[in-house]
Short mmCIF file of C-alpha atoms in Angstrom, two decimals:
data_model
loop_
_atom_site.label_atom_id
_atom_site.label_comp_id
_atom_site.label_asym_id
_atom_site.label_seq_id
_atom_site.Cartn_x
_atom_site.Cartn_y
_atom_site.Cartn_z
CA UNK A 1 0.05 0.00 0.11
CA UNK A 2 1.34 3.40 -0.80
CA UNK A 3 1.72 5.99 1.75
CA UNK A 4 0.78 9.52 0.98
CA UNK A 5 3.13 11.73 2.62
CA UNK A 6 1.99 13.61 5.34
CA UNK A 7 3.93 16.72 4.76
CA UNK A 8 1.72 17.34 1.58
CA UNK A 9 4.58 18.71 -0.63
CA UNK A 10 3.31 18.85 -4.36
CA UNK A 11 6.91 19.15 -5.98
CA UNK A 12 7.57 15.62 -4.73
CA UNK A 13 4.73 13.91 -5.95
CA UNK A 14 4.29 15.95 -9.45
CA UNK A 15 0.79 16.61 -8.65
CA UNK A 16 -0.68 20.08 -8.57
CA UNK A 17 -3.13 20.79 -5.51
CA UNK A 18 -5.97 23.17 -5.53
CA UNK A 19 -5.87 24.55 -1.70
CA UNK A 20 -9.41 25.57 -1.05
CA UNK A 21 -10.03 28.20 1.43
CA UNK A 22 -10.18 25.35 4.46
CA UNK A 23 -6.98 23.62 3.11
CA UNK A 24 -3.60 24.81 4.42
CA UNK A 25 -0.14 23.29 3.52
CA UNK A 26 2.39 23.86 6.31
CA UNK A 27 5.93 22.47 6.90
CA UNK A 28 6.55 19.20 8.90
CA UNK A 29 6.74 19.92 12.44
CA UNK A 30 7.15 23.66 12.20
CA UNK A 31 3.32 24.88 11.14
CA UNK A 32 4.66 27.50 8.79
CA UNK A 33 2.78 27.86 5.42
CA UNK A 34 5.13 26.86 2.47
CA UNK A 35 4.72 27.23 -1.46
CA UNK A 36 3.24 30.76 -2.99
CA UNK A 37 1.24 32.54 -0.40
CA UNK A 38 -1.49 35.07 -1.21
CA UNK A 39 -1.67 38.23 -0.11
CA UNK A 40 -3.97 38.38 3.22
CA UNK A 41 -6.52 41.78 3.33
CA UNK A 42 -6.47 42.88 6.79
CA UNK A 43 -9.83 43.12 7.90
CA UNK A 44 -11.33 45.61 10.44
CA UNK A 45 -12.57 44.01 13.16
CA UNK A 46 -16.65 43.08 13.21
CA UNK A 47 -18.68 45.76 14.43
CA UNK A 48 -21.24 45.03 17.05
CA UNK A 49 -24.62 46.30 16.43
CA UNK A 50 -24.86 50.02 18.24
CA UNK A 51 -21.18 50.18 18.36
CA UNK A 52 -20.70 52.90 16.03
CA UNK A 53 -23.31 55.10 17.53
CA UNK A 54 -21.33 56.62 20.47
CA UNK A 55 -24.16 58.47 20.94
CA UNK A 56 -24.98 58.11 24.75
CA UNK A 57 -22.18 60.78 25.49
CA UNK A 58 -22.75 63.13 22.65
CA UNK A 59 -26.76 63.24 23.87
CA UNK A 60 -25.80 63.58 27.37
CA UNK A 61 -23.73 66.65 26.55
CA UNK A 62 -26.63 68.19 24.15
CA UNK A 63 -28.80 67.71 27.25
CA UNK A 64 -26.63 69.60 29.41
CA UNK A 65 -25.60 72.26 26.80
CA UNK A 66 -28.22 75.52 26.88
CA UNK A 67 -30.46 76.25 24.04
CA UNK A 68 -29.07 78.84 21.48
CA UNK A 69 -29.47 82.31 22.47
CA UNK A 70 -31.02 83.14 19.14
CA UNK A 71 -34.03 80.99 19.93
CA UNK A 72 -34.44 82.65 23.49
CA UNK A 73 -34.45 86.28 21.64
CA UNK A 74 -36.86 85.39 19.07
CA UNK A 75 -39.28 83.63 22.08
CA UNK A 76 -38.68 86.76 23.92
CA UNK A 77 -39.87 89.17 20.66
CA UNK A 78 -43.01 86.93 20.11
CA UNK A 79 -44.10 87.73 23.63
CA UNK A 80 -43.34 91.39 23.87
CA UNK A 81 -44.82 92.05 20.58
CA UNK A 82 -48.56 90.37 19.85
CA UNK A 83 -50.12 90.43 16.70
CA UNK A 84 -52.33 93.39 15.84
CA UNK A 85 -55.54 93.38 14.13
CA UNK A 86 -57.88 90.18 13.19
CA UNK A 87 -57.10 87.48 10.89
CA UNK A 88 -58.98 87.73 7.39
CA UNK A 89 -61.11 84.83 8.07
CA UNK A 90 -61.78 85.31 11.31
CA UNK A 91 -62.97 88.73 10.27
CA UNK A 92 -65.16 87.36 7.30
CA UNK A 93 -66.86 84.74 9.81
CA UNK A 94 -67.43 87.67 12.16
CA UNK A 95 -69.55 89.28 9.55
CA UNK A 96 -71.85 86.77 9.09
CA UNK A 97 -70.72 85.33 5.91
CA UNK A 98 -69.68 81.83 6.65
CA UNK A 99 -67.48 79.84 8.68
CA UNK A 100 -63.67 80.48 9.11
CA UNK A 101 -62.71 77.31 7.04
CA UNK A 102 -65.05 78.16 4.31
CA UNK A 103 -63.57 81.86 4.37
CA UNK A 104 -60.27 80.26 3.78
CA UNK A 105 -61.85 79.08 0.54
CA UNK A 106 -63.36 82.13 -0.35
CA UNK A 107 -59.96 84.31 0.22
CA UNK A 108 -58.07 81.75 -1.97
CA UNK A 109 -60.32 81.78 -4.60
CA UNK A 110 -59.99 85.82 -5.19
CA UNK A 111 -63.20 87.01 -3.68
CA UNK A 112 -62.20 89.13 -0.91
CA UNK A 113 -60.40 92.78 -1.26
CA UNK A 114 -58.62 94.69 1.81
CA UNK A 115 -58.61 98.53 0.73
CA UNK A 116 -59.44 97.72 -2.84
CA UNK A 117 -56.86 95.27 -3.11
CA UNK A 118 -57.13 91.54 -4.10
CA UNK A 119 -55.59 89.18 -1.39
CA UNK A 120 -55.31 85.82 -1.43
CA UNK A 121 -52.74 84.66 1.37
CA UNK A 122 -54.26 83.07 4.27
CA UNK A 123 -53.33 84.38 7.33
CA UNK A 124 -53.57 87.84 6.40
CA UNK A 125 -54.49 90.40 9.27
CA UNK A 126 -57.33 93.23 9.19
CA UNK A 127 -56.62 96.61 10.66
CA UNK A 128 -58.45 98.77 12.53
CA UNK A 129 -59.96 101.16 9.71
CA UNK A 130 -59.31 98.80 6.87
CA UNK A 131 -62.16 98.08 4.32
CA UNK A 132 -62.90 94.67 3.67
CA UNK A 133 -65.36 93.52 1.08
CA UNK A 134 -66.56 90.09 -0.19
CA UNK A 135 -67.68 89.56 -3.83
CA UNK A 136 -67.96 93.36 -3.81
CA UNK A 137 -70.23 93.85 -0.55
CA UNK A 138 -68.53 95.81 2.21
CA UNK A 139 -68.40 93.52 5.47
CA UNK A 140 -68.58 94.94 9.30
CA UNK A 141 -66.29 93.52 11.73
CA UNK A 142 -69.10 93.19 14.21
CA UNK A 143 -69.65 89.94 15.04
CA UNK A 144 -73.60 88.68 13.67
CA UNK A 145 -75.86 87.25 16.18
CA UNK A 146 -79.40 85.59 15.49
CA UNK A 147 -81.81 85.33 18.50
CA UNK A 148 -85.20 83.73 19.03
CA UNK A 149 -87.44 85.18 21.44
CA UNK A 150 -91.20 83.63 22.39
CA UNK A 151 -92.44 86.74 23.10
CA UNK A 152 -95.24 87.26 25.64
CA UNK A 153 -98.09 89.84 25.95
CA UNK A 154 -98.02 93.14 26.90
CA UNK A 155 -94.52 94.08 25.27
CA UNK A 156 -94.03 96.55 22.48
CA UNK A 157 -91.99 95.43 19.67
CA UNK A 158 -89.50 98.24 19.68
CA UNK A 159 -86.08 99.03 20.59
CA UNK A 160 -86.76 102.54 22.34
CA UNK A 161 -89.98 104.03 23.13
CA UNK A 162 -90.46 106.25 26.03
CA UNK A 163 -94.21 105.79 26.17
CA UNK A 164 -94.10 102.06 26.26
CA UNK A 165 -94.29 100.52 29.92
CA UNK A 166 -92.32 97.45 28.76
CA UNK A 167 -90.61 96.71 25.57
CA UNK A 168 -89.08 93.59 24.00
CA UNK A 169 -85.68 94.61 24.63
CA UNK A 170 -85.88 94.17 28.40
CA UNK A 171 -86.74 90.02 27.67
CA UNK A 172 -83.25 89.88 26.07
CA UNK A 173 -81.13 92.68 27.85
CA UNK A 174 -78.44 90.20 28.96
CA UNK A 175 -78.34 87.86 25.74
CA UNK A 176 -75.31 89.62 24.18
CA UNK A 177 -72.80 92.44 24.06
CA UNK A 178 -73.57 93.35 20.21
CA UNK A 179 -76.48 95.81 19.62
CA UNK A 180 -79.57 93.64 18.09
CA UNK A 181 -83.08 94.51 16.97
CA UNK A 182 -86.28 92.68 16.26
CA UNK A 183 -87.05 91.33 12.76
CA UNK A 184 -90.55 92.90 11.63
CA UNK A 185 -92.99 93.54 14.34
CA UNK A 186 -95.60 91.74 16.93
CA UNK A 187 -98.28 94.07 18.36
CA UNK A 188 -98.25 94.79 22.06
CA UNK A 189 -100.80 91.62 22.40
CA UNK A 190 -99.70 89.29 20.02
CA UNK A 191 -97.52 86.10 21.26
CA UNK A 192 -94.60 83.99 19.69
CA UNK A 193 -91.46 83.89 17.49
CA UNK A 194 -89.89 87.02 17.25
CA UNK A 195 -86.23 87.06 15.55
CA UNK A 196 -83.88 89.19 16.78
CA UNK A 197 -80.46 90.26 14.85
CA UNK A 198 -77.62 92.89 13.92
CA UNK A 199 -77.55 91.31 10.48
CA UNK A 200 -79.14 94.08 8.20
CA UNK A 201 -78.86 92.12 5.11
CA UNK A 202 -80.65 89.02 6.53
CA UNK A 203 -83.32 91.58 8.86
CA UNK A 204 -84.16 92.76 5.16
CA UNK A 205 -84.51 89.31 3.23
CA UNK A 206 -86.88 87.96 5.96
CA UNK A 207 -88.94 91.01 6.09
CA UNK A 208 -89.61 92.06 2.23
CA UNK A 209 -92.98 90.53 1.03
CA UNK A 210 -91.30 89.78 -2.33
CA UNK A 211 -89.15 87.12 -0.62
CA UNK A 212 -92.33 85.32 0.86
CA UNK A 213 -90.95 83.97 4.01
CA UNK A 214 -93.78 81.46 5.72
CA UNK A 215 -95.56 82.83 8.97
CA UNK A 216 -98.08 80.58 10.59
CA UNK A 217 -100.27 82.09 13.22
CA UNK A 218 -103.06 80.74 15.74
CA UNK A 219 -105.97 82.65 16.03
CA UNK A 220 -108.32 82.47 18.71
CA UNK A 221 -111.88 84.40 17.92
CA UNK A 222 -114.85 85.29 19.67
CA UNK A 223 -117.27 83.46 17.72
CA UNK A 224 -117.36 80.38 15.32
CA UNK A 225 -115.87 81.47 11.63
CA UNK A 226 -118.07 80.33 8.98
CA UNK A 227 -116.99 78.58 6.10
CA UNK A 228 -117.64 81.08 3.55
CA UNK A 229 -115.17 83.37 5.18
CA UNK A 230 -112.79 81.21 5.20
CA UNK A 231 -112.96 80.64 1.30
CA UNK A 232 -113.03 84.35 1.19
CA UNK A 233 -109.52 84.98 3.18
CA UNK A 234 -108.19 81.91 1.21
CA UNK A 235 -109.17 83.95 -2.31
CA UNK A 236 -108.26 87.17 -1.12
CA UNK A 237 -110.35 90.36 0.32
CA UNK A 238 -109.69 94.11 -0.28
CA UNK A 239 -108.64 95.76 2.80
CA UNK A 240 -108.01 99.81 3.49
CA UNK A 241 -104.70 99.40 2.31
CA UNK A 242 -104.81 96.99 -0.48
CA UNK A 243 -105.30 93.48 -1.37
CA UNK A 244 -104.71 90.68 0.87
CA UNK A 245 -104.70 86.76 0.61
CA UNK A 246 -103.93 84.13 2.75
CA UNK A 247 -101.25 81.35 1.54
CA UNK A 248 -103.29 78.69 3.45
CA UNK A 249 -106.17 78.83 6.18
CA UNK A 250 -107.82 76.46 8.08
CA UNK A 251 -110.02 75.24 11.19
CA UNK A 252 -107.83 74.15 14.25
CA UNK A 253 -110.75 72.82 16.10
CA UNK A 254 -113.42 71.65 13.37
CA UNK A 255 -116.29 71.30 16.40
CA UNK A 256 -116.19 74.73 17.84
CA UNK A 257 -114.72 76.42 14.71
CA UNK A 258 -113.41 79.48 16.76
CA UNK A 259 -109.60 78.26 16.29
CA UNK A 260 -108.04 79.04 13.01
CA UNK A 261 -104.71 78.53 11.56
CA UNK A 262 -103.61 80.72 9.03
CA UNK A 263 -100.40 81.21 6.76
CA UNK A 264 -99.22 84.68 5.53
CA UNK A 265 -96.51 86.33 4.24
CA UNK A 266 -97.52 89.93 4.35
CA UNK A 267 -95.51 92.16 6.76
CA UNK A 268 -98.46 94.81 7.30
CA UNK A 269 -99.40 96.41 10.53
CA UNK A 270 -101.76 94.31 12.60
CA UNK A 271 -102.56 92.43 9.15
CA UNK A 272 -104.20 89.00 10.61
CA UNK A 273 -106.26 91.31 13.15
CA UNK A 274 -107.81 93.32 10.37
CA UNK A 275 -108.83 90.45 8.38
CA UNK A 276 -110.85 88.82 10.92
CA UNK A 277 -112.08 92.21 11.75
CA UNK A 278 -113.11 92.83 8.37
CA UNK A 279 -115.96 90.47 8.54
CA UNK A 280 -116.63 91.24 12.37
CA UNK A 281 -114.64 88.71 14.38
CA UNK A 282 -112.93 90.12 17.27
CA UNK A 283 -109.59 88.24 17.95
CA UNK A 284 -109.08 87.13 21.59
CA UNK A 285 -105.73 85.99 21.03
CA UNK A 286 -103.05 85.91 18.62
CA UNK A 287 -99.59 83.48 18.59
CA UNK A 288 -96.91 83.14 15.98
CA UNK A 289 -96.35 79.55 15.89
CA UNK A 290 -93.81 79.72 12.87
CA UNK A 291 -91.59 82.04 11.30
CA UNK A 292 -89.07 81.31 8.14
CA UNK A 293 -88.35 77.66 9.25
CA UNK A 294 -88.01 78.70 12.92
CA UNK A 295 -90.78 76.97 15.60
CA UNK A 296 -91.46 77.25 19.72
CA UNK A 297 -90.18 74.20 19.93
CA UNK A 298 -88.58 73.51 23.80
CA UNK A 299 -88.73 77.06 24.01
CA UNK A 300 -91.18 78.46 27.20
CA UNK A 301 -92.92 81.76 26.77
CA UNK A 302 -90.78 84.74 27.62
CA UNK A 303 -87.72 83.03 27.04
CA UNK A 304 -85.16 83.45 24.11
CA UNK A 305 -82.61 81.06 22.55
CA UNK A 306 -79.46 81.86 20.13
CA UNK A 307 -80.03 80.11 16.92
CA UNK A 308 -77.41 77.65 15.85
CA UNK A 309 -75.42 77.69 13.20
CA UNK A 310 -77.47 75.08 11.06
CA UNK A 311 -80.76 77.05 11.45
CA UNK A 312 -78.59 80.02 10.57
CA UNK A 313 -77.59 78.82 7.49
CA UNK A 314 -81.14 77.78 6.57
CA UNK A 315 -82.27 81.00 7.15
CA UNK A 316 -79.83 82.46 4.59
CA UNK A 317 -80.69 79.93 2.08
CA UNK A 318 -84.33 80.50 1.91
#
C-alpha cells in the first residue's frame, strides 16, 4: 500500500493541488505555511450592533448644553410684540358670511379685497379702519348674532319707546354684548316667535313681502268662523291698504270653529287681526307659531335662545 506523504509537498509527487479556503499546507513540525502565498487582506474587526453609535456621551452633552441664544431672543420678541389686527378669515366669519374654514376657500379663490386690493394669502390680518369687501359687498367687523324669543303679551316690539311701559328689549337685555334689533313686528297683545339680529341683510330678506317668508299664526276668535269667510280669506279680500290673501287657512278645532290656523307672508301692520275684523270677528288671542322655518319647540313663553349655526345657514338659504 502506498503511503501519502504527510507533509503534502506538491513538488515530490508532481501533482498540483488546489488549496481551498479550508486547506492549508504547512512544513512538517514547523507549523509554517510553505509554497506561494496569497496576500492576506487585513479585515477590520467586526462591528457590534450599536457600536458605531457613540451617541450616549453626545446625548448627555446635548442635554446639558443650553439652548442657543437666538431662540431665546426670538421667543422674547414674540411675547413682547403680539400680533395686531384680526385674521381675515375670522373677520369674514364675524361678519356673518360663512365659517372660518369656508372663508379660507373664498380668500384663495379671489373673492376678498382689503382697501381695494385683492387678497389671496391666508393669514392676512385686518387692521382697524381697513375696508374689507367680499364679492364686492362691504363687511362689518361686528360679530353677527341671531336670537329667537317667544314673546309674551303686553310687550311692545320696539328698540326704544319712551311711552311704552315694557319693550321686548327688556327680555333680551343680557343675551349678548352686540346691539341687536327685532326683525319685523308683533303688536303688544300678540305672542309668539320674534327674531332678533344685527344682520341687516338677512333682516331685510326675511321681512320684505317679495321674499314670501312663511309665517303661521294660531288665532282664537270670539265666535265660530263660517266656512264662507274662510274661503273668502283664502281667495283674497280688499282692505283699506290694499288686497290681501292668505297662503293657507283652516280650522284647528272643527267642532268649535273658533280656533283658526292661517299662513301669510305679508308684513303689514296688524294684518291678521284686520283680516278677521273685516268680517266682524274679534281676535281674543293671536300667537305666531312658525316663522321662516323656526318653531317654538322647547322655547317657553318669555324665554329666548341663540340660533344654531345650522339654523342660521337655513335662514340664509331661504
